[in-house]
PDB file of N, CA, C and O in Angstrom:
ATOM      1  N   UNK I   1       0.822  -1.183   0.000  1.00 68.00           N
ATOM      2  CA  UNK I   1       0.000   0.000   0.000  1.00 68.00           C
ATOM      3  C   UNK I   1       0.867   1.247   0.000  1.00 68.00           C
ATOM      4  O   UNK I   1       2.020   1.238   0.411  1.00 68.00           O
ATOM      5  N   UNK I   2       0.276   2.330  -0.409  1.00 85.00           N
ATOM      6  CA  UNK I   2       0.999   3.586  -0.554  1.00 85.00           C
ATOM      7  C   UNK I   2       1.035   4.408   0.735  1.00 85.00           C
ATOM      8  O   UNK I   2       1.828   5.332   0.872  1.00 85.00           O
ATOM      9  N   UNK I   3       0.212   4.077   1.706  1.00 85.00           N
ATOM     10  CA  UNK I   3       0.067   4.901   2.913  1.00 85.00           C
ATOM     11  C   UNK I   3       1.382   5.073   3.679  1.00 85.00           C
ATOM     12  O   UNK I   3       1.705   6.194   4.075  1.00 85.00           O
ATOM     13  N   UNK I   4       2.189   4.028   3.909  1.00 85.00           N
ATOM     14  CA  UNK I   4       3.463   4.279   4.617  1.00 85.00           C
ATOM     15  C   UNK I   4       4.396   5.236   3.868  1.00 85.00           C
ATOM     16  O   UNK I   4       5.086   6.041   4.485  1.00 85.00           O
ATOM     17  N   UNK I   5       4.370   5.183   2.555  1.00 83.00           N
ATOM     18  CA  UNK I   5       5.204   6.112   1.785  1.00 83.00           C
ATOM     19  C   UNK I   5       4.681   7.539   1.896  1.00 83.00           C
ATOM     20  O   UNK I   5       5.465   8.491   1.949  1.00 83.00           O
ATOM     21  N   UNK I   6       3.359   7.714   1.935  1.00 81.00           N
ATOM     22  CA  UNK I   6       2.787   9.049   2.088  1.00 81.00           C
ATOM     23  C   UNK I   6       3.112   9.652   3.447  1.00 81.00           C
ATOM     24  O   UNK I   6       3.127  10.873   3.589  1.00 81.00           O
ATOM     25  N   UNK I   7       3.351   8.822   4.421  1.00 80.00           N
ATOM     26  CA  UNK I   7       3.634   9.315   5.771  1.00 80.00           C
ATOM     27  C   UNK I   7       4.929  10.109   5.830  1.00 80.00           C
ATOM     28  O   UNK I   7       5.139  10.890   6.748  1.00 80.00           O
ATOM     29  N   UNK I   8       5.803   9.931   4.881  1.00 81.00           N
ATOM     30  CA  UNK I   8       7.091  10.631   4.896  1.00 81.00           C
ATOM     31  C   UNK I   8       7.075  11.893   4.041  1.00 81.00           C
ATOM     32  O   UNK I   8       8.119  12.484   3.811  1.00 81.00           O
ATOM     33  N   UNK I   9       5.897  12.332   3.617  1.00 75.00           N
ATOM     34  CA  UNK I   9       5.805  13.512   2.762  1.00 75.00           C
ATOM     35  C   UNK I   9       6.389  14.759   3.430  1.00 75.00           C
ATOM     36  O   UNK I   9       7.109  15.524   2.815  1.00 75.00           O
ATOM     37  N   UNK I  10       6.086  14.973   4.695  1.00 68.00           N
ATOM     38  CA  UNK I  10       6.599  16.137   5.423  1.00 68.00           C
ATOM     39  C   UNK I  10       7.909  15.858   6.146  1.00 68.00           C
ATOM     40  O   UNK I  10       8.441  16.740   6.797  1.00 68.00           O
ATOM     41  N   UNK I  11       8.412  14.653   6.054  1.00 73.00           N
ATOM     42  CA  UNK I  11       9.612  14.285   6.809  1.00 73.00           C
ATOM     43  C   UNK I  11      10.847  14.863   6.143  1.00 73.00           C
ATOM     44  O   UNK I  11      11.081  14.674   4.959  1.00 73.00           O
ATOM     45  N   UNK I  12      11.646  15.576   6.912  1.00 67.00           N
ATOM     46  CA  UNK I  12      12.850  16.212   6.382  1.00 67.00           C
ATOM     47  C   UNK I  12      14.117  15.574   6.931  1.00 67.00           C
ATOM     48  O   UNK I  12      15.180  16.147   6.852  1.00 67.00           O
ATOM     49  N   UNK I  13      14.011  14.381   7.481  1.00 73.00           N
ATOM     50  CA  UNK I  13      15.171  13.718   8.063  1.00 73.00           C
ATOM     51  C   UNK I  13      16.044  13.060   7.012  1.00 73.00           C
ATOM     52  O   UNK I  13      15.814  13.166   5.814  1.00 73.00           O
ATOM     53  N   UNK I  14      17.041  12.369   7.477  1.00 72.00           N
ATOM     54  CA  UNK I  14      18.004  11.758   6.579  1.00 72.00           C
ATOM     55  C   UNK I  14      17.471  10.500   5.892  1.00 72.00           C
ATOM     56  O   UNK I  14      17.798  10.249   4.748  1.00 72.00           O
ATOM     57  N   UNK I  15      16.677   9.703   6.595  1.00 83.00           N
ATOM     58  CA  UNK I  15      16.244   8.431   6.032  1.00 83.00           C
ATOM     59  C   UNK I  15      14.728   8.244   6.200  1.00 83.00           C
ATOM     60  O   UNK I  15      14.284   7.678   7.188  1.00 83.00           O
ATOM     61  N   UNK I  16      13.945   8.694   5.220  1.00 87.00           N
ATOM     62  CA  UNK I  16      12.488   8.555   5.338  1.00 87.00           C
ATOM     63  C   UNK I  16      12.022   7.105   5.256  1.00 87.00           C
ATOM     64  O   UNK I  16      10.904   6.794   5.647  1.00 87.00           O
ATOM     65  N   UNK I  17      12.880   6.216   4.792  1.00 89.00           N
ATOM     66  CA  UNK I  17      12.505   4.809   4.682  1.00 89.00           C
ATOM     67  C   UNK I  17      12.236   4.202   6.060  1.00 89.00           C
ATOM     68  O   UNK I  17      11.315   3.394   6.212  1.00 89.00           O
ATOM     69  N   UNK I  18      12.983   4.606   7.067  1.00 88.00           N
ATOM     70  CA  UNK I  18      12.776   4.086   8.420  1.00 88.00           C
ATOM     71  C   UNK I  18      11.412   4.520   8.948  1.00 88.00           C
ATOM     72  O   UNK I  18      10.690   3.720   9.554  1.00 88.00           O
ATOM     73  N   UNK I  19      11.036   5.780   8.723  1.00 86.00           N
ATOM     74  CA  UNK I  19       9.723   6.265   9.152  1.00 86.00           C
ATOM     75  C   UNK I  19       8.627   5.497   8.422  1.00 86.00           C
ATOM     76  O   UNK I  19       7.630   5.098   9.018  1.00 86.00           O
ATOM     77  N   UNK I  20       8.812   5.267   7.149  1.00 90.00           N
ATOM     78  CA  UNK I  20       7.830   4.521   6.362  1.00 90.00           C
ATOM     79  C   UNK I  20       7.675   3.095   6.870  1.00 90.00           C
ATOM     80  O   UNK I  20       6.549   2.590   7.002  1.00 90.00           O
ATOM     81  N   UNK I  21       8.776   2.433   7.170  1.00 92.00           N
ATOM     82  CA  UNK I  21       8.702   1.081   7.736  1.00 92.00           C
ATOM     83  C   UNK I  21       7.991   1.075   9.085  1.00 92.00           C
ATOM     84  O   UNK I  21       7.195   0.186   9.379  1.00 92.00           O
ATOM     85  N   UNK I  22       8.271   2.069   9.901  1.00 90.00           N
ATOM     86  CA  UNK I  22       7.654   2.144  11.221  1.00 90.00           C
ATOM     87  C   UNK I  22       6.139   2.343  11.116  1.00 90.00           C
ATOM     88  O   UNK I  22       5.369   1.672  11.796  1.00 90.00           O
ATOM     89  N   UNK I  23       5.711   3.255  10.251  1.00 90.00           N
ATOM     90  CA  UNK I  23       4.279   3.486  10.060  1.00 90.00           C
ATOM     91  C   UNK I  23       3.602   2.232   9.531  1.00 90.00           C
ATOM     92  O   UNK I  23       2.518   1.857   9.979  1.00 90.00           O
ATOM     93  N   UNK I  24       4.249   1.551   8.599  1.00 92.00           N
ATOM     94  CA  UNK I  24       3.688   0.313   8.066  1.00 92.00           C
ATOM     95  C   UNK I  24       3.573  -0.773   9.119  1.00 92.00           C
ATOM     96  O   UNK I  24       2.541  -1.438   9.228  1.00 92.00           O
ATOM     97  N   UNK I  25       4.611  -0.948   9.908  1.00 95.00           N
ATOM     98  CA  UNK I  25       4.587  -1.992  10.936  1.00 95.00           C
ATOM     99  C   UNK I  25       3.550  -1.697  12.007  1.00 95.00           C
ATOM    100  O   UNK I  25       2.806  -2.597  12.422  1.00 95.00           O
ATOM    101  N   UNK I  26       3.462  -0.445  12.433  1.00 94.00           N
ATOM    102  CA  UNK I  26       2.461  -0.071  13.442  1.00 94.00           C
ATOM    103  C   UNK I  26       1.055  -0.254  12.880  1.00 94.00           C
ATOM    104  O   UNK I  26       0.170  -0.785  13.554  1.00 94.00           O
ATOM    105  N   UNK I  27       0.847   0.167  11.648  1.00 93.00           N
ATOM    106  CA  UNK I  27      -0.468   0.024  11.031  1.00 93.00           C
ATOM    107  C   UNK I  27      -0.898  -1.421  10.889  1.00 93.00           C
ATOM    108  O   UNK I  27      -2.039  -1.775  11.211  1.00 93.00           O
ATOM    109  N   UNK I  28       0.004  -2.276  10.409  1.00 96.00           N
ATOM    110  CA  UNK I  28      -0.337  -3.694  10.267  1.00 96.00           C
ATOM    111  C   UNK I  28      -0.594  -4.341  11.621  1.00 96.00           C
ATOM    112  O   UNK I  28      -1.543  -5.105  11.780  1.00 96.00           O
ATOM    113  N   UNK I  29       0.239  -4.021  12.604  1.00 97.00           N
ATOM    114  CA  UNK I  29       0.052  -4.613  13.935  1.00 97.00           C
ATOM    115  C   UNK I  29      -1.270  -4.178  14.553  1.00 97.00           C
ATOM    116  O   UNK I  29      -2.033  -5.013  15.067  1.00 97.00           O
ATOM    117  N   UNK I  30      -1.559  -2.879  14.497  1.00 96.00           N
ATOM    118  CA  UNK I  30      -2.816  -2.395  15.060  1.00 96.00           C
ATOM    119  C   UNK I  30      -4.019  -2.946  14.305  1.00 96.00           C
ATOM    120  O   UNK I  30      -5.055  -3.232  14.899  1.00 96.00           O
ATOM    121  N   UNK I  31      -3.881  -3.094  12.989  1.00 96.00           N
ATOM    122  CA  UNK I  31      -4.970  -3.659  12.200  1.00 96.00           C
ATOM    123  C   UNK I  31      -5.250  -5.101  12.561  1.00 96.00           C
ATOM    124  O   UNK I  31      -6.413  -5.509  12.697  1.00 96.00           O
ATOM    125  N   UNK I  32      -4.209  -5.889  12.741  1.00 97.00           N
ATOM    126  CA  UNK I  32      -4.403  -7.291  13.109  1.00 97.00           C
ATOM    127  C   UNK I  32      -4.931  -7.429  14.531  1.00 97.00           C
ATOM    128  O   UNK I  32      -5.785  -8.282  14.807  1.00 97.00           O
ATOM    129  N   UNK I  33      -4.444  -6.592  15.439  1.00 97.00           N
ATOM    130  CA  UNK I  33      -4.943  -6.623  16.816  1.00 97.00           C
ATOM    131  C   UNK I  33      -6.418  -6.211  16.845  1.00 97.00           C
ATOM    132  O   UNK I  33      -7.247  -6.857  17.489  1.00 97.00           O
ATOM    133  N   UNK I  34      -6.744  -5.142  16.145  1.00 96.00           N
ATOM    134  CA  UNK I  34      -8.136  -4.706  16.088  1.00 96.00           C
ATOM    135  C   UNK I  34      -9.048  -5.726  15.444  1.00 96.00           C
ATOM    136  O   UNK I  34     -10.188  -5.929  15.873  1.00 96.00           O
ATOM    137  N   UNK I  35      -8.537  -6.401  14.434  1.00 97.00           N
ATOM    138  CA  UNK I  35      -9.319  -7.438  13.768  1.00 97.00           C
ATOM    139  C   UNK I  35      -9.635  -8.594  14.707  1.00 97.00           C
ATOM    140  O   UNK I  35     -10.757  -9.104  14.730  1.00 97.00           O
ATOM    141  N   UNK I  36      -8.654  -8.983  15.474  1.00 97.00           N
ATOM    142  CA  UNK I  36      -8.890 -10.108  16.392  1.00 97.00           C
ATOM    143  C   UNK I  36      -9.746  -9.696  17.589  1.00 97.00           C
ATOM    144  O   UNK I  36     -10.550 -10.482  18.079  1.00 97.00           O
ATOM    145  N   UNK I  37      -9.600  -8.464  18.060  1.00 97.00           N
ATOM    146  CA  UNK I  37     -10.390  -8.011  19.202  1.00 97.00           C
ATOM    147  C   UNK I  37     -11.861  -7.800  18.859  1.00 97.00           C
ATOM    148  O   UNK I  37     -12.743  -8.138  19.643  1.00 97.00           O
ATOM    149  N   UNK I  38     -12.117  -7.215  17.695  1.00 96.00           N
ATOM    150  CA  UNK I  38     -13.481  -6.855  17.334  1.00 96.00           C
ATOM    151  C   UNK I  38     -14.116  -7.816  16.330  1.00 96.00           C
ATOM    152  O   UNK I  38     -15.226  -7.564  15.868  1.00 96.00           O
ATOM    153  N   UNK I  39     -13.409  -8.884  15.973  1.00 96.00           N
ATOM    154  CA  UNK I  39     -13.908  -9.903  15.054  1.00 96.00           C
ATOM    155  C   UNK I  39     -14.367  -9.285  13.731  1.00 96.00           C
ATOM    156  O   UNK I  39     -15.469  -9.537  13.250  1.00 96.00           O
ATOM    157  N   UNK I  40     -13.500  -8.456  13.152  1.00 96.00           N
ATOM    158  CA  UNK I  40     -13.757  -7.809  11.875  1.00 96.00           C
ATOM    159  C   UNK I  40     -12.766  -8.320  10.840  1.00 96.00           C
ATOM    160  O   UNK I  40     -11.729  -8.891  11.194  1.00 96.00           O
ATOM    161  N   UNK I  41     -13.038  -8.131   9.549  1.00 97.00           N
ATOM    162  CA  UNK I  41     -12.115  -8.591   8.510  1.00 97.00           C
ATOM    163  C   UNK I  41     -10.725  -7.948   8.637  1.00 97.00           C
ATOM    164  O   UNK I  41     -10.604  -6.744   8.861  1.00 97.00           O
ATOM    165  N   UNK I  42      -9.711  -8.759   8.483  1.00 96.00           N
ATOM    166  CA  UNK I  42      -8.333  -8.281   8.669  1.00 96.00           C
ATOM    167  C   UNK I  42      -7.937  -7.228   7.652  1.00 96.00           C
ATOM    168  O   UNK I  42      -7.293  -6.234   7.997  1.00 96.00           O
ATOM    169  N   UNK I  43      -8.289  -7.433   6.398  1.00 95.00           N
ATOM    170  CA  UNK I  43      -7.869  -6.508   5.345  1.00 95.00           C
ATOM    171  C   UNK I  43      -8.359  -5.095   5.568  1.00 95.00           C
ATOM    172  O   UNK I  43      -7.593  -4.128   5.472  1.00 95.00           O
ATOM    173  N   UNK I  44      -9.638  -4.954   5.857  1.00 95.00           N
ATOM    174  CA  UNK I  44     -10.176  -3.608   6.049  1.00 95.00           C
ATOM    175  C   UNK I  44      -9.647  -2.973   7.335  1.00 95.00           C
ATOM    176  O   UNK I  44      -9.396  -1.764   7.374  1.00 95.00           O
ATOM    177  N   UNK I  45      -9.459  -3.762   8.368  1.00 96.00           N
ATOM    178  CA  UNK I  45      -8.901  -3.208   9.609  1.00 96.00           C
ATOM    179  C   UNK I  45      -7.458  -2.747   9.412  1.00 96.00           C
ATOM    180  O   UNK I  45      -7.050  -1.727   9.972  1.00 96.00           O
ATOM    181  N   UNK I  46      -6.692  -3.479   8.624  1.00 95.00           N
ATOM    182  CA  UNK I  46      -5.316  -3.067   8.356  1.00 95.00           C
ATOM    183  C   UNK I  46      -5.304  -1.755   7.583  1.00 95.00           C
ATOM    184  O   UNK I  46      -4.522  -0.847   7.889  1.00 95.00           O
ATOM    185  N   UNK I  47      -6.176  -1.615   6.595  1.00 94.00           N
ATOM    186  CA  UNK I  47      -6.230  -0.376   5.814  1.00 94.00           C
ATOM    187  C   UNK I  47      -6.618   0.806   6.702  1.00 94.00           C
ATOM    188  O   UNK I  47      -6.000   1.872   6.630  1.00 94.00           O
ATOM    189  N   UNK I  48      -7.626   0.630   7.549  1.00 95.00           N
ATOM    190  CA  UNK I  48      -8.030   1.707   8.459  1.00 95.00           C
ATOM    191  C   UNK I  48      -6.923   2.039   9.454  1.00 95.00           C
ATOM    192  O   UNK I  48      -6.667   3.213   9.743  1.00 95.00           O
ATOM    193  N   UNK I  49      -6.269   1.024   9.987  1.00 96.00           N
ATOM    194  CA  UNK I  49      -5.190   1.269  10.945  1.00 96.00           C
ATOM    195  C   UNK I  49      -4.013   1.975  10.278  1.00 96.00           C
ATOM    196  O   UNK I  49      -3.386   2.863  10.880  1.00 96.00           O
ATOM    197  N   UNK I  50      -3.708   1.611   9.037  1.00 94.00           N
ATOM    198  CA  UNK I  50      -2.653   2.309   8.302  1.00 94.00           C
ATOM    199  C   UNK I  50      -3.027   3.772   8.071  1.00 94.00           C
ATOM    200  O   UNK I  50      -2.175   4.658   8.171  1.00 94.00           O
ATOM    201  N   UNK I  51      -4.293   4.020   7.761  1.00 93.00           N
ATOM    202  CA  UNK I  51      -4.735   5.403   7.558  1.00 93.00           C
ATOM    203  C   UNK I  51      -4.601   6.214   8.844  1.00 93.00           C
ATOM    204  O   UNK I  51      -4.130   7.360   8.817  1.00 93.00           O
ATOM    205  N   UNK I  52      -4.977   5.626   9.970  1.00 95.00           N
ATOM    206  CA  UNK I  52      -4.835   6.338  11.240  1.00 95.00           C
ATOM    207  C   UNK I  52      -3.357   6.526  11.610  1.00 95.00           C
ATOM    208  O   UNK I  52      -2.968   7.564  12.149  1.00 95.00           O
ATOM    209  N   UNK I  53      -2.512   5.535  11.325  1.00 92.00           N
ATOM    210  CA  UNK I  53      -1.076   5.667  11.583  1.00 92.00           C
ATOM    211  C   UNK I  53      -0.484   6.766  10.709  1.00 92.00           C
ATOM    212  O   UNK I  53       0.396   7.525  11.147  1.00 92.00           O
ATOM    213  N   UNK I  54      -0.972   6.863   9.469  1.00 90.00           N
ATOM    214  CA  UNK I  54      -0.514   7.912   8.559  1.00 90.00           C
ATOM    215  C   UNK I  54      -0.886   9.290   9.099  1.00 90.00           C
ATOM    216  O   UNK I  54      -0.056  10.194   9.142  1.00 90.00           O
ATOM    217  N   UNK I  55      -2.133   9.445   9.530  1.00 91.00           N
ATOM    218  CA  UNK I  55      -2.564  10.732  10.078  1.00 91.00           C
ATOM    219  C   UNK I  55      -1.778  11.097  11.339  1.00 91.00           C
ATOM    220  O   UNK I  55      -1.401  12.263  11.528  1.00 91.00           O
ATOM    221  N   UNK I  56      -1.513  10.118  12.174  1.00 92.00           N
ATOM    222  CA  UNK I  56      -0.728  10.371  13.380  1.00 92.00           C
ATOM    223  C   UNK I  56       0.699  10.783  13.025  1.00 92.00           C
ATOM    224  O   UNK I  56       1.256  11.712  13.633  1.00 92.00           O
ATOM    225  N   UNK I  57       1.302  10.110  12.050  1.00 87.00           N
ATOM    226  CA  UNK I  57       2.677  10.450  11.650  1.00 87.00           C
ATOM    227  C   UNK I  57       2.742  11.850  11.058  1.00 87.00           C
ATOM    228  O   UNK I  57       3.662  12.615  11.362  1.00 87.00           O
ATOM    229  N   UNK I  58       1.757  12.216  10.234  1.00 86.00           N
ATOM    230  CA  UNK I  58       1.726  13.562   9.664  1.00 86.00           C
ATOM    231  C   UNK I  58       1.574  14.598  10.777  1.00 86.00           C
ATOM    232  O   UNK I  58       2.245  15.630  10.781  1.00 86.00           O
ATOM    233  N   UNK I  59       0.703  14.326  11.727  1.00 88.00           N
ATOM    234  CA  UNK I  59       0.509  15.247  12.843  1.00 88.00           C
ATOM    235  C   UNK I  59       1.772  15.436  13.664  1.00 88.00           C
ATOM    236  O   UNK I  59       2.140  16.562  14.005  1.00 88.00           O
ATOM    237  N   UNK I  60       2.455  14.344  13.960  1.00 85.00           N
ATOM    238  CA  UNK I  60       3.690  14.424  14.745  1.00 85.00           C
ATOM    239  C   UNK I  60       4.762  15.195  13.982  1.00 85.00           C
ATOM    240  O   UNK I  60       5.460  16.046  14.549  1.00 85.00           O
ATOM    241  N   UNK I  61       4.885  14.931  12.695  1.00 82.00           N
ATOM    242  CA  UNK I  61       5.914  15.623  11.911  1.00 82.00           C
ATOM    243  C   UNK I  61       5.609  17.114  11.776  1.00 82.00           C
ATOM    244  O   UNK I  61       6.524  17.936  11.815  1.00 82.00           O
ATOM    245  N   UNK I  62       4.335  17.465  11.620  1.00 82.00           N
ATOM    246  CA  UNK I  62       3.990  18.883  11.518  1.00 82.00           C
ATOM    247  C   UNK I  62       4.271  19.603  12.839  1.00 82.00           C
ATOM    248  O   UNK I  62       4.730  20.751  12.844  1.00 82.00           O
ATOM    249  N   UNK I  63       4.007  18.941  13.951  1.00 86.00           N
ATOM    250  CA  UNK I  63       4.309  19.545  15.255  1.00 86.00           C
ATOM    251  C   UNK I  63       5.814  19.722  15.417  1.00 86.00           C
ATOM    252  O   UNK I  63       6.280  20.771  15.883  1.00 86.00           O
ATOM    253  N   UNK I  64       6.582  18.709  15.016  1.00 80.00           N
ATOM    254  CA  UNK I  64       8.053  18.822  15.123  1.00 80.00           C
ATOM    255  C   UNK I  64       8.580  19.955  14.263  1.00 80.00           C
ATOM    256  O   UNK I  64       9.476  20.704  14.674  1.00 80.00           O
ATOM    257  N   UNK I  65       8.028  20.097  13.050  1.00 78.00           N
ATOM    258  CA  UNK I  65       8.480  21.174  12.163  1.00 78.00           C
ATOM    259  C   UNK I  65       8.110  22.534  12.742  1.00 78.00           C
ATOM    260  O   UNK I  65       8.899  23.471  12.724  1.00 78.00           O
ATOM    261  N   UNK I  66       6.889  22.638  13.274  1.00 83.00           N
ATOM    262  CA  UNK I  66       6.443  23.903  13.845  1.00 83.00           C
ATOM    263  C   UNK I  66       7.284  24.286  15.067  1.00 83.00           C
ATOM    264  O   UNK I  66       7.639  25.448  15.243  1.00 83.00           O
ATOM    265  N   UNK I  67       7.611  23.312  15.904  1.00 83.00           N
ATOM    266  CA  UNK I  67       8.438  23.577  17.073  1.00 83.00           C
ATOM    267  C   UNK I  67       9.850  23.979  16.681  1.00 83.00           C
ATOM    268  O   UNK I  67      10.510  24.733  17.395  1.00 83.00           O
ATOM    269  N   UNK I  68      10.327  23.479  15.554  1.00 78.00           N
ATOM    270  CA  UNK I  68      11.667  23.821  15.101  1.00 78.00           C
ATOM    271  C   UNK I  68      11.697  25.209  14.447  1.00 78.00           C
ATOM    272  O   UNK I  68      12.762  25.725  14.165  1.00 78.00           O
ATOM    273  N   UNK I  69      10.511  25.780  14.172  1.00 78.00           N
ATOM    274  CA  UNK I  69      10.472  27.123  13.598  1.00 78.00           C
ATOM    275  C   UNK I  69      10.592  27.177  12.093  1.00 78.00           C
ATOM    276  O   UNK I  69      10.815  28.233  11.530  1.00 78.00           O
ATOM    277  N   UNK I  70      10.425  26.041  11.417  1.00 60.00           N
ATOM    278  CA  UNK I  70      10.565  26.012   9.967  1.00 60.00           C
ATOM    279  C   UNK I  70       9.228  26.017   9.245  1.00 60.00           C
ATOM    280  O   UNK I  70       9.184  25.917   8.051  1.00 60.00           O
ATOM    281  N   UNK I  71       8.136  26.107   9.957  1.00 53.00           N
ATOM    282  CA  UNK I  71       6.813  25.993   9.357  1.00 53.00           C
ATOM    283  C   UNK I  71       5.987  27.204   9.778  1.00 53.00           C
ATOM    284  O   UNK I  71       5.928  27.549  10.928  1.00 53.00           O
ATOM    285  N   UNK I  72       5.385  27.842   8.831  1.00 51.00           N
ATOM    286  CA  UNK I  72       4.587  29.041   9.170  1.00 51.00           C
ATOM    287  C   UNK I  72       3.117  28.746   9.123  1.00 51.00           C
ATOM    288  O   UNK I  72       2.638  27.891   8.506  1.00 51.00           O
TER     289      UNK I  72
END
C-alpha cells in the first residue's frame, strides 16, 4: 500500500525509509490486533489502521516542524 510512503511527505530527516517502515509496521500490527479483538475482517482493519497511523505520523511531523520554527 501507498500509505506508509505518504507518511514521509513532510519528513525532512536523513532516512524517510525508516519512518515509512515504522508506520507500516504499526499500522499492520494495530490492524491485526483490532481485527482479532473486534472480530472484523483483517484486510479492512489493516487499511483503516494504516490510515490512522498515517494521520498520526503527519501530525507528529507537523508539530516537530512547527516547534523547530521552519513551518509558518
